[in-house]
Short mmCIF file of C-alpha atoms in Angstrom, two decimals:
data_model
loop_
_atom_site.label_atom_id
_atom_site.label_comp_id
_atom_site.label_asym_id
_atom_site.label_seq_id
_atom_site.Cartn_x
_atom_site.Cartn_y
_atom_site.Cartn_z
CA MET A 12 -50.64 -25.79 -25.91
CA LYS A 13 -50.43 -27.28 -22.49
CA VAL A 14 -47.96 -25.82 -20.04
CA SER A 15 -47.14 -27.65 -16.85
CA VAL A 16 -45.80 -25.53 -14.03
CA VAL A 17 -43.64 -27.27 -11.46
CA SER A 18 -41.57 -26.16 -8.49
CA ARG A 19 -37.83 -26.85 -8.27
CA SER A 20 -38.61 -29.92 -6.16
CA GLY A 21 -40.90 -31.29 -8.88
CA ARG A 22 -44.23 -30.59 -7.21
CA GLU A 23 -47.00 -29.23 -9.46
CA VAL A 24 -47.57 -25.56 -8.70
CA VAL A 25 -50.70 -25.39 -10.84
CA LYS A 26 -52.63 -28.66 -10.69
CA GLY A 27 -53.34 -29.99 -14.13
CA GLY A 28 -51.23 -27.36 -15.84
CA ILE A 29 -52.42 -24.44 -17.95
CA GLU A 30 -54.02 -24.43 -21.40
CA LEU A 31 -52.99 -21.54 -23.62
CA LYS A 32 -53.21 -20.57 -27.28
CA ASP A 33 -50.21 -21.64 -29.36
CA SER A 34 -49.48 -17.99 -30.05
CA ALA A 35 -49.41 -17.07 -26.36
CA LYS A 36 -46.54 -15.09 -24.87
CA VAL A 37 -44.70 -15.71 -21.60
CA ALA A 38 -46.55 -12.72 -20.12
CA ASP A 39 -49.85 -14.53 -20.81
CA LEU A 40 -48.54 -17.57 -18.97
CA GLN A 41 -47.62 -15.37 -16.03
CA GLU A 42 -51.11 -13.86 -15.95
CA ALA A 43 -52.62 -17.34 -16.03
CA ILE A 44 -50.42 -18.55 -13.18
CA HIS A 45 -51.42 -15.48 -11.17
CA ALA A 46 -55.10 -16.15 -11.86
CA LYS A 47 -54.78 -19.77 -10.71
CA THR A 48 -52.59 -19.20 -7.64
CA LYS A 49 -53.92 -15.80 -6.50
CA LYS A 50 -50.88 -14.71 -4.51
CA TYR A 51 -48.12 -15.08 -7.11
CA TYR A 52 -48.41 -11.92 -9.19
CA PRO A 53 -46.13 -11.87 -12.28
CA ALA A 54 -43.34 -9.82 -10.66
CA ARG A 55 -42.91 -12.58 -8.05
CA GLN A 56 -42.58 -15.36 -10.61
CA ARG A 57 -39.28 -16.62 -11.87
CA LEU A 58 -39.87 -19.08 -14.69
CA THR A 59 -37.07 -21.20 -16.10
CA LEU A 60 -36.71 -24.17 -18.40
CA PRO A 61 -35.96 -27.44 -16.63
CA ALA A 62 -32.24 -28.18 -16.40
CA GLN A 63 -31.14 -30.63 -19.09
CA PRO A 64 -29.53 -33.71 -17.59
CA GLY A 65 -25.86 -33.68 -18.50
CA LYS A 66 -25.86 -29.98 -19.33
CA SER A 67 -24.44 -27.63 -16.75
CA GLY A 68 -24.65 -23.88 -16.46
CA LYS A 69 -27.37 -21.45 -15.50
CA PRO A 70 -30.98 -22.35 -16.28
CA VAL A 71 -32.68 -20.46 -19.11
CA VAL A 72 -34.97 -17.75 -17.74
CA LEU A 73 -38.13 -17.16 -19.75
CA SER A 74 -38.25 -13.66 -21.15
CA GLN A 75 -41.56 -11.91 -20.60
CA LYS A 76 -41.98 -10.62 -24.12
CA ALA A 77 -41.09 -13.87 -25.86
CA SER A 78 -43.53 -16.34 -27.36
CA LEU A 79 -44.00 -19.56 -25.45
CA SER A 80 -43.49 -21.52 -28.65
CA GLU A 81 -39.84 -20.38 -28.69
CA TYR A 82 -39.22 -22.46 -25.59
CA CYS A 83 -41.15 -25.56 -26.66
CA GLU A 84 -39.24 -28.58 -27.82
CA LYS A 85 -39.49 -28.86 -31.59
CA GLY A 86 -42.66 -30.63 -32.62
CA SER A 87 -44.24 -31.11 -29.22
CA GLY A 88 -47.18 -28.95 -28.28
CA SER A 89 -46.37 -28.83 -24.65
CA LEU A 90 -43.95 -27.13 -22.31
CA THR A 91 -42.76 -27.60 -18.76
CA VAL A 92 -41.58 -24.56 -16.83
CA VAL A 93 -39.92 -24.46 -13.42
CA PHE A 94 -41.43 -21.91 -11.06
CA LYS A 95 -39.67 -20.07 -8.26
CA ASP A 96 -41.35 -17.60 -5.93
CA LEU A 97 -39.17 -14.51 -5.55
CA GLY A 98 -41.13 -13.34 -2.53
CA PRO A 99 -43.07 -10.11 -2.13
CA GLN A 100 -41.73 -7.43 -4.47
CA VAL A 101 -41.58 -3.66 -4.56
CA TYR A 102 -40.90 -1.42 -7.56
CA TYR A 103 -37.26 -0.36 -7.82
CA SER A 104 -38.47 3.23 -7.83
CA THR A 105 -40.15 2.62 -4.47
CA LEU A 106 -37.01 1.02 -3.03
CA PHE A 107 -34.75 3.82 -4.24
CA PHE A 108 -37.11 6.52 -3.03
CA TRP A 109 -37.12 5.18 0.55
CA GLU A 110 -33.35 4.62 0.60
CA TYR A 111 -32.60 8.14 -0.56
CA VAL A 112 -35.25 10.08 1.32
CA GLY A 113 -33.66 9.03 4.63
CA PRO A 114 -30.35 10.90 4.24
CA LEU A 115 -32.21 13.81 2.64
CA ILE A 116 -34.17 14.30 5.87
CA ILE A 117 -31.66 13.06 8.44
CA TYR A 118 -28.74 15.33 7.48
CA PRO A 119 -30.70 18.61 7.88
CA ILE A 120 -31.96 17.36 11.24
CA PHE A 121 -28.37 17.38 12.51
CA TYR A 122 -27.76 20.77 10.88
CA TYR A 123 -30.87 22.69 11.94
CA LEU A 124 -32.16 21.05 15.10
CA PRO A 125 -30.42 21.18 18.53
CA VAL A 126 -29.65 17.44 18.58
CA TYR A 127 -26.17 17.78 20.07
CA LYS A 128 -27.48 18.77 23.45
CA TYR A 129 -28.70 15.16 23.74
CA PHE A 130 -25.11 14.10 23.25
CA GLY A 131 -24.04 16.36 26.09
CA TYR A 132 -23.05 19.51 24.17
CA GLU A 133 -24.90 22.47 25.64
CA GLY A 134 -24.89 26.02 24.42
CA GLU A 135 -24.74 27.85 21.11
CA ARG A 136 -23.10 26.18 18.15
CA VAL A 137 -20.90 28.11 15.71
CA ILE A 138 -21.63 27.02 12.14
CA HIS A 139 -18.73 27.24 9.70
CA PRO A 140 -19.45 28.09 6.05
CA VAL A 141 -18.18 24.65 4.93
CA GLN A 142 -20.81 23.00 7.11
CA THR A 143 -23.57 24.94 5.38
CA TYR A 144 -22.23 24.17 1.89
CA ALA A 145 -21.83 20.51 2.91
CA MET A 146 -25.46 20.33 3.92
CA TYR A 147 -26.63 21.80 0.60
CA TYR A 148 -24.26 19.51 -1.30
CA PHE A 149 -25.29 16.35 0.53
CA CYS A 150 -28.99 17.08 0.27
CA PHE A 151 -28.75 18.07 -3.38
CA HIS A 152 -26.99 14.76 -4.07
CA TYR A 153 -29.83 12.69 -2.65
CA PHE A 154 -32.46 14.93 -4.22
CA LYS A 155 -30.74 14.36 -7.56
CA ARG A 156 -30.80 10.61 -6.98
CA ILE A 157 -34.54 10.66 -6.29
CA MET A 158 -35.23 12.72 -9.41
CA GLU A 159 -33.11 10.38 -11.51
CA THR A 160 -34.98 7.41 -10.09
CA PHE A 161 -38.31 8.75 -11.31
CA PHE A 162 -37.30 10.54 -14.49
CA VAL A 163 -34.04 9.18 -15.84
CA HIS A 164 -33.27 5.57 -15.01
CA ARG A 165 -34.71 2.72 -17.06
CA PHE A 166 -34.61 -0.42 -14.97
CA SER A 167 -33.80 -3.88 -16.33
CA HIS A 168 -36.00 -5.43 -13.66
CA ALA A 169 -39.09 -3.57 -12.51
CA THR A 170 -39.03 -4.98 -8.98
CA SER A 171 -36.84 -6.02 -6.07
CA PRO A 172 -37.63 -8.19 -3.03
CA VAL A 173 -39.23 -6.35 -0.12
CA SER A 174 -36.47 -7.48 2.24
CA ASN A 175 -34.08 -5.24 0.32
CA VAL A 176 -36.01 -2.19 1.54
CA PHE A 177 -34.95 -2.87 5.13
CA ARG A 178 -31.40 -3.80 4.25
CA ASN A 179 -30.80 -0.84 1.90
CA CYS A 180 -32.51 1.72 4.11
CA ALA A 181 -30.43 0.54 7.07
CA TYR A 182 -27.29 1.12 4.99
CA TYR A 183 -28.16 4.57 3.65
CA TRP A 184 -29.90 5.94 6.72
CA THR A 185 -27.23 4.73 9.16
CA PHE A 186 -24.37 6.11 7.10
CA GLY A 187 -26.34 9.33 6.53
CA ALA A 188 -26.70 9.83 10.28
CA TYR A 189 -23.07 8.80 10.91
CA ILE A 190 -21.72 11.40 8.47
CA ALA A 191 -24.23 14.09 9.45
CA TYR A 192 -23.30 13.70 13.12
CA TYR A 193 -19.64 14.52 12.50
CA CYS A 194 -20.08 17.13 9.79
CA ASN A 195 -22.43 19.22 11.92
CA HIS A 196 -20.71 18.64 15.25
CA PRO A 197 -20.26 21.68 17.55
CA LEU A 198 -16.53 20.82 17.80
CA TYR A 199 -16.11 20.38 14.03
CA THR A 200 -12.73 21.55 12.68
CA PRO A 201 -12.95 22.93 9.12
CA VAL A 202 -10.14 22.54 6.56
CA SER A 203 -8.54 25.46 4.72
CA ASP A 204 -10.67 27.54 2.40
CA LEU A 205 -8.65 26.37 -0.61
CA GLN A 206 -9.08 22.68 0.26
CA MET A 207 -12.82 23.20 0.70
CA LYS A 208 -13.11 24.84 -2.71
CA ILE A 209 -11.07 22.11 -4.40
CA GLY A 210 -13.19 19.43 -2.74
CA PHE A 211 -16.57 20.89 -3.64
CA GLY A 212 -15.27 21.80 -7.09
CA ILE A 213 -14.36 18.17 -7.80
CA GLY A 214 -17.67 17.08 -6.34
CA VAL A 215 -19.81 19.35 -8.46
CA VAL A 216 -17.97 18.53 -11.69
CA CYS A 217 -18.29 14.80 -10.99
CA GLN A 218 -21.98 15.06 -10.12
CA ILE A 219 -22.62 16.76 -13.46
CA ALA A 220 -20.55 14.09 -15.21
CA ASN A 221 -22.44 11.41 -13.31
CA PHE A 222 -25.77 12.88 -14.45
CA TYR A 223 -24.57 12.85 -18.05
CA CYS A 224 -23.52 9.21 -17.66
CA HIS A 225 -27.04 8.38 -16.49
CA ILE A 226 -28.53 10.11 -19.52
CA LEU A 227 -26.26 8.10 -21.82
CA LEU A 228 -27.23 4.84 -20.08
CA ARG A 229 -30.90 5.73 -20.33
CA ASN A 230 -30.61 6.22 -24.07
CA LEU A 231 -29.23 2.71 -24.45
CA ARG A 232 -32.65 1.34 -23.60
CA SER A 233 -35.94 2.07 -25.33
CA PRO A 234 -38.89 2.89 -23.04
CA THR A 235 -40.75 -0.26 -24.10
CA GLY A 236 -37.74 -2.54 -24.16
CA SER A 237 -37.40 -5.07 -21.36
CA GLY A 238 -33.79 -4.50 -20.37
CA GLY A 239 -31.19 -6.24 -22.48
CA TYR A 240 -27.59 -5.17 -22.81
CA GLN A 241 -25.90 -2.74 -25.15
CA ILE A 242 -22.29 -1.65 -25.29
CA PRO A 243 -22.19 1.74 -23.56
CA ARG A 244 -20.54 4.43 -25.68
CA GLY A 245 -19.67 8.07 -25.54
CA PHE A 246 -18.06 10.36 -23.00
CA LEU A 247 -16.21 8.44 -20.28
CA PHE A 248 -17.81 5.14 -21.28
CA ASN A 249 -15.31 4.94 -24.11
CA ILE A 250 -12.56 4.31 -21.59
CA VAL A 251 -14.34 2.78 -18.60
CA THR A 252 -17.27 0.37 -18.48
CA CYS A 253 -18.95 1.73 -15.35
CA ALA A 254 -18.23 5.41 -15.76
CA ASN A 255 -21.37 6.16 -13.77
CA TYR A 256 -19.87 4.46 -10.70
CA THR A 257 -16.52 6.12 -11.34
CA THR A 258 -18.03 9.59 -11.27
CA GLU A 259 -20.12 8.70 -8.23
CA ILE A 260 -17.02 7.60 -6.29
CA TYR A 261 -15.04 10.69 -7.24
CA GLN A 262 -17.99 12.87 -6.34
CA TRP A 263 -17.92 11.48 -2.77
CA LEU A 264 -14.17 11.94 -2.73
CA GLY A 265 -14.72 15.62 -3.47
CA PHE A 266 -17.20 15.87 -0.61
CA ASN A 267 -14.70 14.26 1.75
CA ILE A 268 -11.82 16.47 0.67
CA ALA A 269 -14.00 19.46 1.54
CA THR A 270 -15.39 18.15 4.84
CA GLN A 271 -12.59 15.86 6.08
CA THR A 272 -14.30 13.39 8.39
CA VAL A 273 -13.28 9.77 9.03
CA ALA A 274 -16.99 8.89 8.83
CA GLY A 275 -17.17 10.30 5.30
CA TYR A 276 -14.10 8.38 4.18
CA VAL A 277 -15.41 5.13 5.70
CA PHE A 278 -18.61 5.60 3.70
CA LEU A 279 -16.56 6.29 0.57
CA ALA A 280 -14.57 3.08 1.05
CA VAL A 281 -17.65 0.92 1.63
CA ALA A 282 -19.59 2.47 -1.26
CA ALA A 283 -16.62 2.07 -3.58
CA ALA A 284 -16.26 -1.58 -2.59
CA ILE A 285 -19.95 -2.26 -3.29
CA MET A 286 -19.86 -0.48 -6.64
CA THR A 287 -16.65 -2.24 -7.62
CA ASN A 288 -18.39 -5.56 -6.97
CA TRP A 289 -21.26 -4.53 -9.27
CA ALA A 290 -18.88 -3.16 -11.88
CA LEU A 291 -16.88 -6.40 -12.06
CA GLY A 292 -20.12 -8.29 -12.64
CA LYS A 293 -21.35 -5.92 -15.31
CA HIS A 294 -18.02 -5.79 -17.09
CA SER A 295 -17.70 -9.57 -17.25
CA ARG A 296 -21.35 -9.94 -18.39
CA LEU A 297 -20.74 -7.49 -21.23
CA ARG A 298 -17.50 -9.17 -22.26
CA LYS A 299 -19.21 -12.57 -22.31
CA LEU A 300 -22.18 -11.31 -24.32
CA PHE A 301 -20.15 -9.27 -26.80
CA ASP A 302 -17.59 -11.90 -27.65
CA GLY A 303 -17.15 -11.04 -31.32
CA LYS A 304 -18.87 -14.26 -32.47
CA ASP A 305 -22.16 -14.81 -34.35
CA GLY A 306 -22.39 -11.25 -35.52
CA GLN A 307 -21.99 -9.80 -32.03
CA PRO A 308 -19.50 -6.96 -31.88
CA LYS A 309 -16.50 -7.56 -29.66
CA TYR A 310 -16.49 -5.66 -26.39
CA PRO A 311 -13.65 -3.10 -26.55
CA ARG A 312 -10.76 -3.08 -24.07
CA ARG A 313 -11.74 -0.78 -21.24
CA TRP A 314 -11.10 -0.08 -17.57
CA VAL A 315 -13.72 -1.65 -15.32
CA ILE A 316 -14.38 1.14 -12.82
CA LEU A 317 -11.34 3.00 -11.48
CA PRO A 318 -8.54 3.72 -13.93
CA PRO A 319 -5.62 3.24 -13.51
CA PHE A 320 -6.23 0.56 -10.90
CA LEU A 321 -9.12 -1.56 -12.08
CA MET B 192 2.71 -29.37 -1.74
CA ALA B 193 -0.24 -31.09 -0.12
CA ALA B 194 2.18 -32.77 2.27
CA VAL B 195 3.63 -29.41 3.32
CA LYS B 196 0.13 -28.09 3.91
CA ARG B 197 -0.72 -31.11 6.06
CA ALA B 198 2.50 -30.87 8.04
CA TYR B 199 1.97 -27.17 8.70
CA LEU B 200 -1.63 -27.66 9.79
CA ALA B 201 -0.69 -30.63 11.97
CA VAL B 202 2.00 -28.61 13.75
CA TYR B 203 -0.31 -25.59 14.07
CA ASN B 204 -3.22 -27.54 15.54
CA TRP B 205 -1.16 -29.55 18.01
CA ALA B 206 0.81 -26.49 19.15
CA VAL B 207 -2.34 -24.54 19.92
CA PHE B 208 -3.86 -27.67 21.48
CA PHE B 209 -0.94 -27.75 23.88
CA GLY B 210 -1.49 -24.08 24.73
CA TRP B 211 -5.14 -24.64 25.61
CA ALA B 212 -4.33 -27.80 27.58
CA GLN B 213 -2.03 -25.62 29.68
CA VAL B 214 -4.81 -23.07 30.16
CA LEU B 215 -7.24 -25.72 31.39
CA TYR B 216 -4.65 -27.27 33.72
CA PHE B 217 -3.60 -23.96 35.29
CA ALA B 218 -7.22 -22.85 35.59
CA VAL B 219 -8.42 -25.97 37.42
CA ASP B 220 -5.29 -25.99 39.54
CA ALA B 221 -5.80 -22.35 40.63
CA LEU B 222 -9.51 -22.94 41.21
CA LEU B 223 -8.84 -25.84 43.55
CA ARG B 224 -5.91 -24.18 45.30
CA SER B 225 -6.93 -20.55 45.78
CA GLY B 226 -10.43 -20.07 44.40
CA HIS B 227 -11.83 -18.26 41.37
CA GLU B 228 -10.11 -14.93 42.08
CA GLY B 229 -6.72 -16.38 41.16
CA VAL B 230 -7.69 -18.11 37.90
CA TYR B 231 -6.85 -15.20 35.54
CA ALA B 232 -3.37 -14.65 36.96
CA ALA B 233 -2.60 -18.36 36.55
CA VAL B 234 -3.72 -18.55 32.87
CA GLU B 235 -2.94 -15.09 31.49
CA ARG B 236 0.11 -15.87 29.31
CA PRO B 237 -0.95 -19.19 27.74
CA LEU B 238 -4.47 -17.78 27.26
CA GLN B 239 -3.27 -14.70 25.41
CA LEU B 240 -0.88 -16.77 23.30
CA ALA B 241 -3.35 -19.50 22.35
CA GLN B 242 -6.21 -17.10 21.69
CA THR B 243 -4.20 -14.65 19.60
CA ALA B 244 -2.69 -17.49 17.54
CA ALA B 245 -6.24 -18.09 16.27
CA VAL B 246 -5.87 -15.01 14.07
CA LEU B 247 -3.90 -17.31 11.79
CA GLU B 248 -7.11 -19.22 11.20
CA ILE B 249 -8.68 -16.26 9.46
CA LEU B 250 -5.68 -16.23 7.16
CA HIS B 251 -6.03 -19.98 6.59
CA GLY B 252 -9.63 -19.46 5.53
CA LEU B 253 -8.81 -16.52 3.26
CA VAL B 254 -6.04 -18.30 1.34
CA GLY B 255 -8.06 -21.49 1.12
CA LEU B 256 -5.89 -23.64 3.35
CA VAL B 257 -9.00 -24.68 5.25
CA ARG B 258 -12.64 -24.88 4.24
CA SER B 259 -14.22 -22.88 7.06
CA PRO B 260 -16.02 -19.78 5.77
CA VAL B 261 -14.66 -16.46 7.01
CA SER B 262 -18.22 -15.50 8.00
CA ALA B 263 -18.14 -18.14 10.76
CA THR B 264 -14.54 -17.75 11.96
CA LEU B 265 -14.43 -13.93 12.02
CA PRO B 266 -17.21 -13.33 14.59
CA GLN B 267 -15.92 -16.09 16.86
CA ILE B 268 -12.31 -14.93 16.81
CA GLY B 269 -13.40 -11.30 16.97
CA SER B 270 -15.39 -11.81 20.14
CA ARG B 271 -12.63 -13.92 21.72
CA LEU B 272 -9.95 -11.30 21.04
CA PHE B 273 -12.22 -8.51 22.25
CA VAL B 274 -12.82 -10.26 25.58
CA THR B 275 -9.21 -11.44 26.00
CA TRP B 276 -7.49 -8.13 25.20
CA GLY B 277 -10.21 -5.52 25.20
CA ILE B 278 -11.82 -6.50 28.47
CA LEU B 279 -9.70 -8.79 30.66
CA TRP B 280 -6.25 -7.41 29.83
CA SER B 281 -7.37 -3.77 29.61
CA PHE B 282 -9.52 -3.69 32.74
CA PRO B 283 -7.88 -5.61 35.60
CA GLU B 284 -10.91 -4.95 37.81
CA THR B 285 -12.73 -7.73 35.93
CA ARG B 286 -10.10 -10.40 36.47
CA THR B 287 -11.23 -11.68 39.84
CA HIS B 288 -14.84 -12.26 38.80
CA ILE B 289 -16.14 -15.82 38.89
CA LEU B 290 -17.24 -15.54 35.24
CA VAL B 291 -13.56 -15.62 34.31
CA SER B 292 -13.46 -19.22 35.51
CA SER B 293 -16.52 -20.31 33.53
CA LEU B 294 -15.18 -18.42 30.52
CA VAL B 295 -11.72 -19.96 30.58
CA ILE B 296 -13.00 -23.47 31.25
CA SER B 297 -15.63 -23.25 28.46
CA TRP B 298 -13.11 -21.92 25.96
CA SER B 299 -10.34 -24.38 26.86
CA ILE B 300 -12.53 -27.50 26.79
CA THR B 301 -13.97 -26.49 23.41
CA GLU B 302 -10.55 -25.69 21.96
CA ILE B 303 -8.83 -28.79 23.32
CA ILE B 304 -11.44 -30.94 21.59
CA ARG B 305 -11.40 -28.87 18.42
CA TYR B 306 -7.63 -28.66 17.95
CA SER B 307 -7.03 -32.33 18.79
CA PHE B 308 -9.75 -33.27 16.30
CA PHE B 309 -8.17 -31.27 13.46
CA GLY B 310 -4.65 -32.21 14.57
CA THR B 311 -5.53 -35.92 14.46
CA LYS B 312 -7.16 -35.56 11.06
CA GLU B 313 -4.09 -33.84 9.63
CA LEU B 314 -1.69 -36.34 11.15
CA PHE B 315 -3.56 -39.60 10.54
CA GLY B 316 -5.96 -38.70 7.74
CA SER B 317 -9.03 -39.25 9.89
CA ALA B 318 -10.21 -38.90 13.46
CA PRO B 319 -11.86 -41.54 15.67
CA SER B 320 -15.64 -41.27 15.74
CA SER B 321 -15.58 -40.52 19.48
CA LEU B 322 -13.50 -37.42 18.82
CA LEU B 323 -15.75 -36.46 15.90
CA TRP B 324 -18.76 -36.77 18.18
CA LEU B 325 -17.10 -34.67 20.88
CA ARG B 326 -16.07 -31.98 18.41
CA TYR B 327 -19.57 -31.64 17.03
CA SER B 328 -21.44 -32.03 20.34
CA SER B 329 -19.49 -30.19 23.03
CA PHE B 330 -20.58 -26.86 21.59
CA LEU B 331 -24.15 -27.68 22.59
CA VAL B 332 -23.19 -26.90 26.19
CA MET B 333 -19.97 -24.91 25.76
CA TYR B 334 -21.43 -22.27 23.44
CA PRO B 335 -24.14 -21.22 25.94
CA THR B 336 -21.74 -21.25 28.90
CA GLY B 337 -18.96 -19.52 26.97
CA ILE B 338 -21.20 -16.90 25.37
CA SER B 339 -22.93 -16.14 28.68
CA SER B 340 -19.53 -15.68 30.31
CA GLU B 341 -18.38 -13.36 27.51
CA VAL B 342 -21.54 -11.26 27.64
CA GLY B 343 -21.47 -11.20 31.45
CA LEU B 344 -17.86 -10.05 31.61
CA ILE B 345 -18.37 -7.33 28.99
CA TYR B 346 -21.39 -6.10 30.94
CA ILE B 347 -19.47 -6.05 34.22
CA ALA B 348 -16.60 -4.17 32.57
CA LEU B 349 -18.89 -1.40 31.30
CA GLN B 350 -18.70 0.69 34.49
CA PHE B 351 -14.88 0.55 34.44
CA ILE B 352 -14.77 1.35 30.74
CA LYS B 353 -16.90 4.44 31.22
CA ALA B 354 -14.88 5.69 34.18
CA SER B 355 -11.46 5.18 32.60
CA GLU B 356 -11.80 6.95 29.20
CA LYS B 357 -9.40 4.32 27.87
CA TYR B 358 -9.20 3.97 24.02
CA CYS B 359 -11.44 7.01 23.58
CA ILE B 360 -10.82 9.66 20.93
CA ARG B 361 -12.47 13.00 21.60
CA MET B 362 -13.33 15.98 19.41
CA PRO B 363 -12.05 18.44 18.33
CA ASN B 364 -9.37 17.00 16.06
CA LYS B 365 -8.46 17.65 12.46
CA TRP B 366 -10.01 14.39 11.20
CA ASN B 367 -13.32 15.20 12.88
CA TYR B 368 -13.51 11.79 14.41
CA SER B 369 -14.49 10.43 17.79
CA PHE B 370 -14.53 6.99 19.31
CA ASP B 371 -16.20 6.06 22.55
CA TYR B 372 -15.14 2.66 23.85
CA PHE B 373 -18.12 2.52 26.20
CA TYR B 374 -20.67 2.83 23.38
CA ALA B 375 -18.61 0.57 21.14
CA SER B 376 -18.75 -2.11 23.85
CA ILE B 377 -22.51 -1.70 24.11
CA LEU B 378 -22.67 -2.15 20.34
CA VAL B 379 -20.65 -5.35 20.69
CA LEU B 380 -23.14 -6.59 23.29
CA LEU B 381 -25.98 -5.88 20.85
CA VAL B 382 -24.21 -7.85 18.12
CA TYR B 383 -24.33 -10.91 20.38
CA VAL B 384 -28.14 -10.85 20.05
CA PRO B 385 -28.29 -11.95 16.41
CA GLY B 386 -24.70 -13.26 16.43
CA SER B 387 -25.14 -16.03 19.01
CA PRO B 388 -28.12 -17.75 17.32
CA HIS B 389 -26.26 -17.43 14.00
CA MET B 390 -23.17 -19.21 15.36
CA TYR B 391 -25.21 -21.84 17.20
CA THR B 392 -27.37 -22.74 14.21
CA TYR B 393 -24.27 -22.77 11.98
CA MET B 394 -22.73 -25.38 14.30
CA LEU B 395 -26.01 -27.33 14.43
CA GLY B 396 -25.90 -27.51 10.66
CA GLN B 397 -22.27 -28.59 10.70
CA ARG B 398 -23.13 -31.24 13.31
CA LYS B 399 -25.91 -32.68 11.18
CA LYS B 400 -23.63 -32.91 8.15
CA ALA B 401 -20.68 -34.36 10.03
CA LEU B 402 -22.58 -37.00 11.98
CA ALA B 403 -24.61 -38.06 8.92
CA ASN B 404 -21.42 -38.42 6.86
CA SER B 405 -19.75 -40.54 9.51
CA LYS B 406 -22.68 -42.97 9.44
CA THR B 407 -22.30 -43.55 5.71
CA ALA B 408 -18.48 -43.42 5.69
#
């Protein structure tokens, strides 16, 4: 079959189109486009069907594993796809590694090295036990995230635009330094022993719960599957859609109860806002997909992210 | 309901217009009579009133009363309030500087044009093309002069900020927090670096749209 590849403005991206076997898959088309254009490797390509005049709504994105014939108009042996360049891409695992490795290194710098003398604080620094536990807790958290990135998570998209590396690293590294500065400060004032224990206790329990949530999410996807949505079930997912975000937020709350810094609470608020945004999107996607029609199960009534508020 | 909205916006825009007209009048009057050192004293009250009233515009954007995106109004109003209250009001040593004159004149000319433009639109349904042109062209000069004055005054204030310890929170305290107004002001200055081109190009885009529309209207 003949496939013509056009840009959103109508210009031909591959002159003369591409000839493929009738049994070809979308992935074969992507390889062919890459071969013809050299710089657009498959991860950079976003292929959609042309918008139907009169029909509104989001364009249909071609799924990599599908056969091209599924997208052809009945009877015709040809297909037109709209091409968009997503820009240079990195693997999600690469992106996450660089985001998380920053805080993992930056926090101990403030703990171990004499950085505060550059802020004007000379002399010996007394280190309170809570500051030592906080350092282990914080670093373990980011170490856990890196391990989960490589060994637990199954990503729906393999890649992310390169520009996200700078944006995300700025976020994590800046907040990491901001929190580390105050938690390890020579004039740091610790909370009571009881409050520290309660805080770290909550944090540890929630980190374990969070890990279990990630395992459950992983098992929703097969290793060869290309994303796709399932209704999450089991453990906290029975009552809240994004239980993984819930446990992550409460885990930071535990850290803040133990360490009591405004910087830590600011980070908690911003992180919770970002995750809430994601959770609302995920929840509404799942409810739309699992609408109880055409054999689809109906998505059960659940909290979105933070019972009893949302 | 639409009529109430129009009436409210008409009153708002003309009231603030009047405030800025006062600012410009007092500023030029003081400049001619006593020189640039006396400009701040002459404009202080109407300036603070008119500038602070602009906070309402963020609200207007949030509730959808006006179309302007919060991403454009917030940085502009933020920087104006910072200079008005955080620099000029808080550090009197800056008030006699000549940049105060260029600042106040840039701001008041821009705002007089802007508020009369919106006020006329709300009252009569449309604004004369001369006013439209002014509203979408004066920024070409006023943004550079205004922004330079803002940046200049913040820079001049830095030495007084550092010496005074005003608005600073020091450690130790039970919330393990500190705030240094000197470094915060430097951060604000740094934000002007990407912020100014962002605002200028936003207005250039708005100008293109507005002047093209008026040709076809």
